[in-house]
PDB file of C-alpha atoms in Angstrom:
ATOM      1  CA  GLY A   1     -86.804 -15.259  51.920  1.00 67.00           C
ATOM      2  CA  SER A   2     -87.425 -18.036  54.655  1.00 64.00           C
ATOM      3  CA  GLU A   3     -87.175 -15.593  57.623  1.00 70.00           C
ATOM      4  CA  THR A   4     -89.557 -12.716  55.770  1.00 76.00           C
ATOM      5  CA  CYS A   5     -92.264 -15.758  54.644  1.00 70.00           C
ATOM      6  CA  LEU A   6     -91.861 -16.449  58.897  1.00 67.00           C
ATOM      7  CA  ALA A   7     -92.223 -12.849  59.988  1.00 71.00           C
ATOM      8  CA  LYS A   8     -95.202 -12.436  58.053  1.00 73.00           C
ATOM      9  CA  ALA A   9     -96.880 -15.788  59.328  1.00 71.00           C
ATOM     10  CA  ARG A  10     -96.184 -13.986  63.116  1.00 70.00           C
ATOM     11  CA  GLU A  11     -97.863 -10.835  61.984  1.00 74.00           C
ATOM     12  CA  LYS A  12    -100.943 -12.256  60.596  1.00 72.00           C
ATOM     13  CA  LEU A  13    -101.195 -15.151  63.408  1.00 67.00           C
ATOM     14  CA  ALA A  14    -100.683 -12.377  66.369  1.00 68.00           C
ATOM     15  CA  ALA A  15    -103.261  -9.394  64.111  1.00 69.00           C
ATOM     16  CA  GLU A  16    -106.092 -12.404  63.099  1.00 62.00           C
ATOM     17  CA  GLY A  17    -104.960 -14.136  66.607  1.00 58.00           C
ATOM     18  CA  SER A  18    -106.902 -10.897  68.782  1.00 54.00           C
ATOM     19  CA  SER A  19    -109.412  -9.687  66.510  1.00 52.00           C
ATOM     20  CA  THR A  20    -110.683 -13.340  66.555  1.00 47.00           C
ATOM     21  CA  ALA A  21    -109.954 -14.403  70.163  1.00 48.00           C
ATOM     22  CA  GLY A  22    -112.033 -16.955  70.984  1.00 48.00           C
ATOM     23  CA  SER A  23    -113.337 -18.071  67.219  1.00 48.00           C
ATOM     24  CA  THR A  24    -113.272 -21.586  66.305  1.00 49.00           C
ATOM     25  CA  GLU A  25    -110.372 -20.186  63.633  1.00 53.00           C
ATOM     26  CA  GLN A  26    -107.849 -20.167  66.141  1.00 62.00           C
ATOM     27  CA  PRO A  27    -107.234 -23.803  64.834  1.00 60.00           C
ATOM     28  CA  ARG A  28    -107.242 -23.120  61.317  1.00 72.00           C
ATOM     29  CA  ASP A  29    -104.599 -20.291  61.686  1.00 81.00           C
ATOM     30  CA  ALA A  30    -102.360 -22.380  63.822  1.00 82.00           C
ATOM     31  CA  PHE A  31    -102.443 -24.501  61.321  1.00 83.00           C
ATOM     32  CA  ALA A  32    -101.419 -22.393  58.436  1.00 84.00           C
ATOM     33  CA  ALA A  33     -98.848 -20.742  60.816  1.00 85.00           C
ATOM     34  CA  MET A  34     -97.769 -24.498  60.667  1.00 88.00           C
ATOM     35  CA  LEU A  35     -97.795 -24.653  56.955  1.00 88.00           C
ATOM     36  CA  VAL A  36     -96.030 -21.504  56.197  1.00 89.00           C
ATOM     37  CA  ALA A  37     -93.498 -22.578  59.008  1.00 89.00           C
ATOM     38  CA  ARG A  38     -93.138 -26.064  57.188  1.00 91.00           C
ATOM     39  CA  ILE A  39     -92.654 -24.178  53.833  1.00 92.00           C
ATOM     40  CA  ALA A  40     -90.168 -22.216  55.234  1.00 91.00           C
ATOM     41  CA  ILE A  41     -88.566 -24.988  56.751  1.00 94.00           C
ATOM     42  CA  GLN A  42     -88.228 -26.828  53.919  1.00 94.00           C
ATOM     43  CA  ARG A  43     -87.392 -23.292  51.939  1.00 93.00           C
ATOM     44  CA  ALA A  44     -83.850 -23.307  54.398  1.00 95.00           C
ATOM     45  CA  HIS A  45     -83.209 -26.628  53.624  1.00 95.00           C
ATOM     46  CA  ARG A  46     -83.234 -26.404  49.934  1.00 96.00           C
ATOM     47  CA  THR A  47     -80.925 -23.167  50.501  1.00 96.00           C
ATOM     48  CA  LEU A  48     -78.579 -25.025  52.859  1.00 96.00           C
ATOM     49  CA  LYS A  49     -78.365 -28.340  50.193  1.00 96.00           C
ATOM     50  CA  GLN A  50     -77.144 -25.605  47.592  1.00 97.00           C
ATOM     51  CA  ALA A  51     -75.103 -23.850  49.488  1.00 96.00           C
ATOM     52  CA  GLU A  52     -73.731 -27.421  50.523  1.00 97.00           C
ATOM     53  CA  GLU A  53     -73.996 -28.421  46.676  1.00 97.00           C
ATOM     54  CA  SER A  54     -72.055 -25.028  45.851  1.00 97.00           C
ATOM     55  CA  ILE A  55     -69.430 -25.332  48.615  1.00 97.00           C
ATOM     56  CA  GLU A  56     -68.621 -28.917  47.261  1.00 97.00           C
ATOM     57  CA  GLN A  57     -68.129 -27.941  43.511  1.00 98.00           C
ATOM     58  CA  ARG A  58     -65.661 -25.307  44.765  1.00 98.00           C
ATOM     59  CA  ARG A  59     -64.045 -27.480  46.210  1.00 98.00           C
ATOM     60  CA  ILE A  60     -63.479 -29.801  43.847  1.00 98.00           C
ATOM     61  CA  GLN A  61     -62.690 -26.762  40.937  1.00 98.00           C
ATOM     62  CA  ALA A  62     -59.879 -25.845  43.684  1.00 98.00           C
ATOM     63  CA  GLN A  63     -59.159 -29.370  43.764  1.00 98.00           C
ATOM     64  CA  GLU A  64     -58.810 -29.375  39.963  1.00 98.00           C
ATOM     65  CA  ALA A  65     -56.419 -26.192  39.993  1.00 98.00           C
ATOM     66  CA  GLN A  66     -54.622 -27.192  42.495  1.00 98.00           C
ATOM     67  CA  ARG A  67     -54.077 -30.485  40.806  1.00 98.00           C
ATOM     68  CA  ARG A  68     -53.280 -28.723  36.865  1.00 98.00           C
ATOM     69  CA  ARG A  69     -50.659 -25.693  39.313  1.00 98.00           C
ATOM     70  CA  ALA A  70     -48.785 -29.266  40.176  1.00 98.00           C
ATOM     71  CA  LEU A  71     -48.873 -29.923  36.607  1.00 97.00           C
ATOM     72  CA  ASP A  72     -47.482 -26.866  35.445  1.00 97.00           C
ATOM     73  CA  GLU A  73     -45.003 -27.255  38.195  1.00 97.00           C
ATOM     74  CA  VAL A  74     -43.789 -30.766  36.755  1.00 97.00           C
ATOM     75  CA  ARG A  75     -43.329 -29.771  33.252  1.00 97.00           C
ATOM     76  CA  CYS A  76     -41.645 -26.271  34.567  1.00 97.00           C
ATOM     77  CA  LYS A  77     -39.525 -28.032  36.034  1.00 97.00           C
ATOM     78  CA  ARG A  78     -38.581 -31.172  33.565  1.00 97.00           C
ATOM     79  CA  LEU A  79     -38.375 -27.804  30.697  1.00 96.00           C
ATOM     80  CA  ALA A  80     -35.859 -26.332  32.533  1.00 96.00           C
ATOM     81  CA  LEU A  81     -34.323 -29.406  33.669  1.00 96.00           C
ATOM     82  CA  ALA A  82     -33.983 -30.440  29.430  1.00 96.00           C
ATOM     83  CA  ALA A  83     -32.534 -26.696  29.163  1.00 96.00           C
ATOM     84  CA  LEU A  84     -29.804 -27.369  30.879  1.00 96.00           C
ATOM     85  CA  VAL A  85     -29.301 -31.068  29.587  1.00 97.00           C
ATOM     86  CA  ARG A  86     -28.717 -29.494  26.259  1.00 96.00           C
ATOM     87  CA  ARG A  87     -26.876 -26.454  27.772  1.00 96.00           C
ATOM     88  CA  VAL A  88     -24.081 -28.909  29.284  1.00 96.00           C
ATOM     89  CA  HIS A  89     -24.188 -31.345  25.826  1.00 97.00           C
ATOM     90  CA  ARG A  90     -23.254 -28.702  24.284  1.00 96.00           C
ATOM     91  CA  ILE A  91     -20.525 -27.394  26.589  1.00 96.00           C
ATOM     92  CA  PHE A  92     -19.614 -30.940  26.611  1.00 96.00           C
ATOM     93  CA  ALA A  93     -19.280 -30.852  22.779  1.00 95.00           C
ATOM     94  CA  SER A  94     -17.639 -27.361  22.570  1.00 95.00           C
ATOM     95  CA  ALA A  95     -15.052 -28.960  25.112  1.00 95.00           C
ATOM     96  CA  ARG A  96     -14.268 -32.316  23.582  1.00 95.00           C
ATOM     97  CA  SER A  97     -13.413 -30.001  20.147  1.00 94.00           C
ATOM     98  CA  HIS A  98     -11.556 -27.408  21.720  1.00 95.00           C
ATOM     99  CA  ALA A  99      -9.971 -31.123  23.228  1.00 94.00           C
ATOM    100  CA  ARG A 100      -9.294 -32.415  19.803  1.00 94.00           C
ATOM    101  CA  SER A 101      -7.936 -29.176  18.508  1.00 94.00           C
ATOM    102  CA  LEU A 102      -5.102 -28.952  21.054  1.00 93.00           C
ATOM    103  CA  SER A 103      -4.300 -32.764  20.504  1.00 93.00           C
ATOM    104  CA  LEU A 104      -3.924 -32.479  17.077  1.00 92.00           C
ATOM    105  CA  GLN A 105      -2.191 -29.193  17.357  1.00 93.00           C
ATOM    106  CA  ALA A 106       0.260 -31.077  19.869  1.00 91.00           C
ATOM    107  CA  HIS A 107       0.528 -33.621  16.936  1.00 92.00           C
ATOM    108  CA  ALA A 108       0.809 -31.427  14.382  1.00 91.00           C
ATOM    109  CA  LYS A 109       4.209 -29.624  16.512  1.00 92.00           C
ATOM    110  CA  THR A 110       5.143 -32.755  17.151  1.00 92.00           C
ATOM    111  CA  ALA A 111       5.314 -34.102  14.032  1.00 89.00           C
ATOM    112  CA  SER A 112       6.685 -30.390  12.871  1.00 90.00           C
ATOM    113  CA  ARG A 113      10.064 -31.027  14.967  1.00 90.00           C
ATOM    114  CA  SER A 114      10.561 -34.981  14.161  1.00 90.00           C
ATOM    115  CA  MET A 115      10.603 -33.238  10.275  1.00 91.00           C
ATOM    116  CA  ASN A 116      12.945 -30.266  11.584  1.00 88.00           C
ATOM    117  CA  ALA A 117      15.011 -32.606  13.549  1.00 86.00           C
ATOM    118  CA  ARG A 118      15.436 -35.639  10.056  1.00 87.00           C
ATOM    119  CA  LYS A 119      16.061 -33.020   8.021  1.00 85.00           C
ATOM    120  CA  SER A 120      19.042 -30.978  10.712  1.00 86.00           C
ATOM    121  CA  LEU A 121      20.097 -35.224  11.206  1.00 84.00           C
ATOM    122  CA  ILE A 122      20.575 -35.471   7.139  1.00 84.00           C
ATOM    123  CA  LEU A 123      22.223 -31.775   6.941  1.00 82.00           C
ATOM    124  CA  ASP A 124      24.707 -32.367   9.783  1.00 79.00           C
ATOM    125  CA  ASP A 125      25.186 -35.949   7.734  1.00 78.00           C
ATOM    126  CA  HIS A 126      24.919 -34.115   4.376  1.00 76.00           C
ATOM    127  CA  VAL A 127      27.775 -31.691   5.787  1.00 76.00           C
ATOM    128  CA  ALA A 128      30.345 -34.014   7.746  1.00 72.00           C
ATOM    129  CA  GLY A 129      29.968 -36.312   4.969  1.00 67.00           C
ATOM    130  CA  GLY A 130      31.601 -34.065   2.631  1.00 58.00           C
ATOM    131  CA  GLY A 131      28.224 -33.803   0.250  1.00 54.00           C
ATOM    132  CA  GLY A 132      29.217 -36.327  -2.206  1.00 50.00           C
ATOM    133  CA  GLU A 133      27.156 -39.771  -2.225  1.00 50.00           C
TER     134      GLU A 133
END
């Protein structure tokens, strides 16, 4: 773009400078070359500004992507933690249920032994007492 334009201006200036040596057109050609150079510089500045804006946009996009990634990681950790909490609750509920079942079984065995002991005492009393009264 601007380098090509500048090279063409130099070629034109060199060609016109050698063909019109000593004429009054040299200052005008130099002025034209200066204008071409100024235009080339303006284009270069515009290109540089566009490149800087593009870099800034990409930097902003990268920051947004990093922020989204961080949020996604937090969401993942929350989901994993929630799943772990649910699993722990299920384990504790199962343990409570099992403990309750064992307690009921132990209570039933104790009640059964107590009942059997009473029956045995009653039978012993009945047999020892002659079975009458």
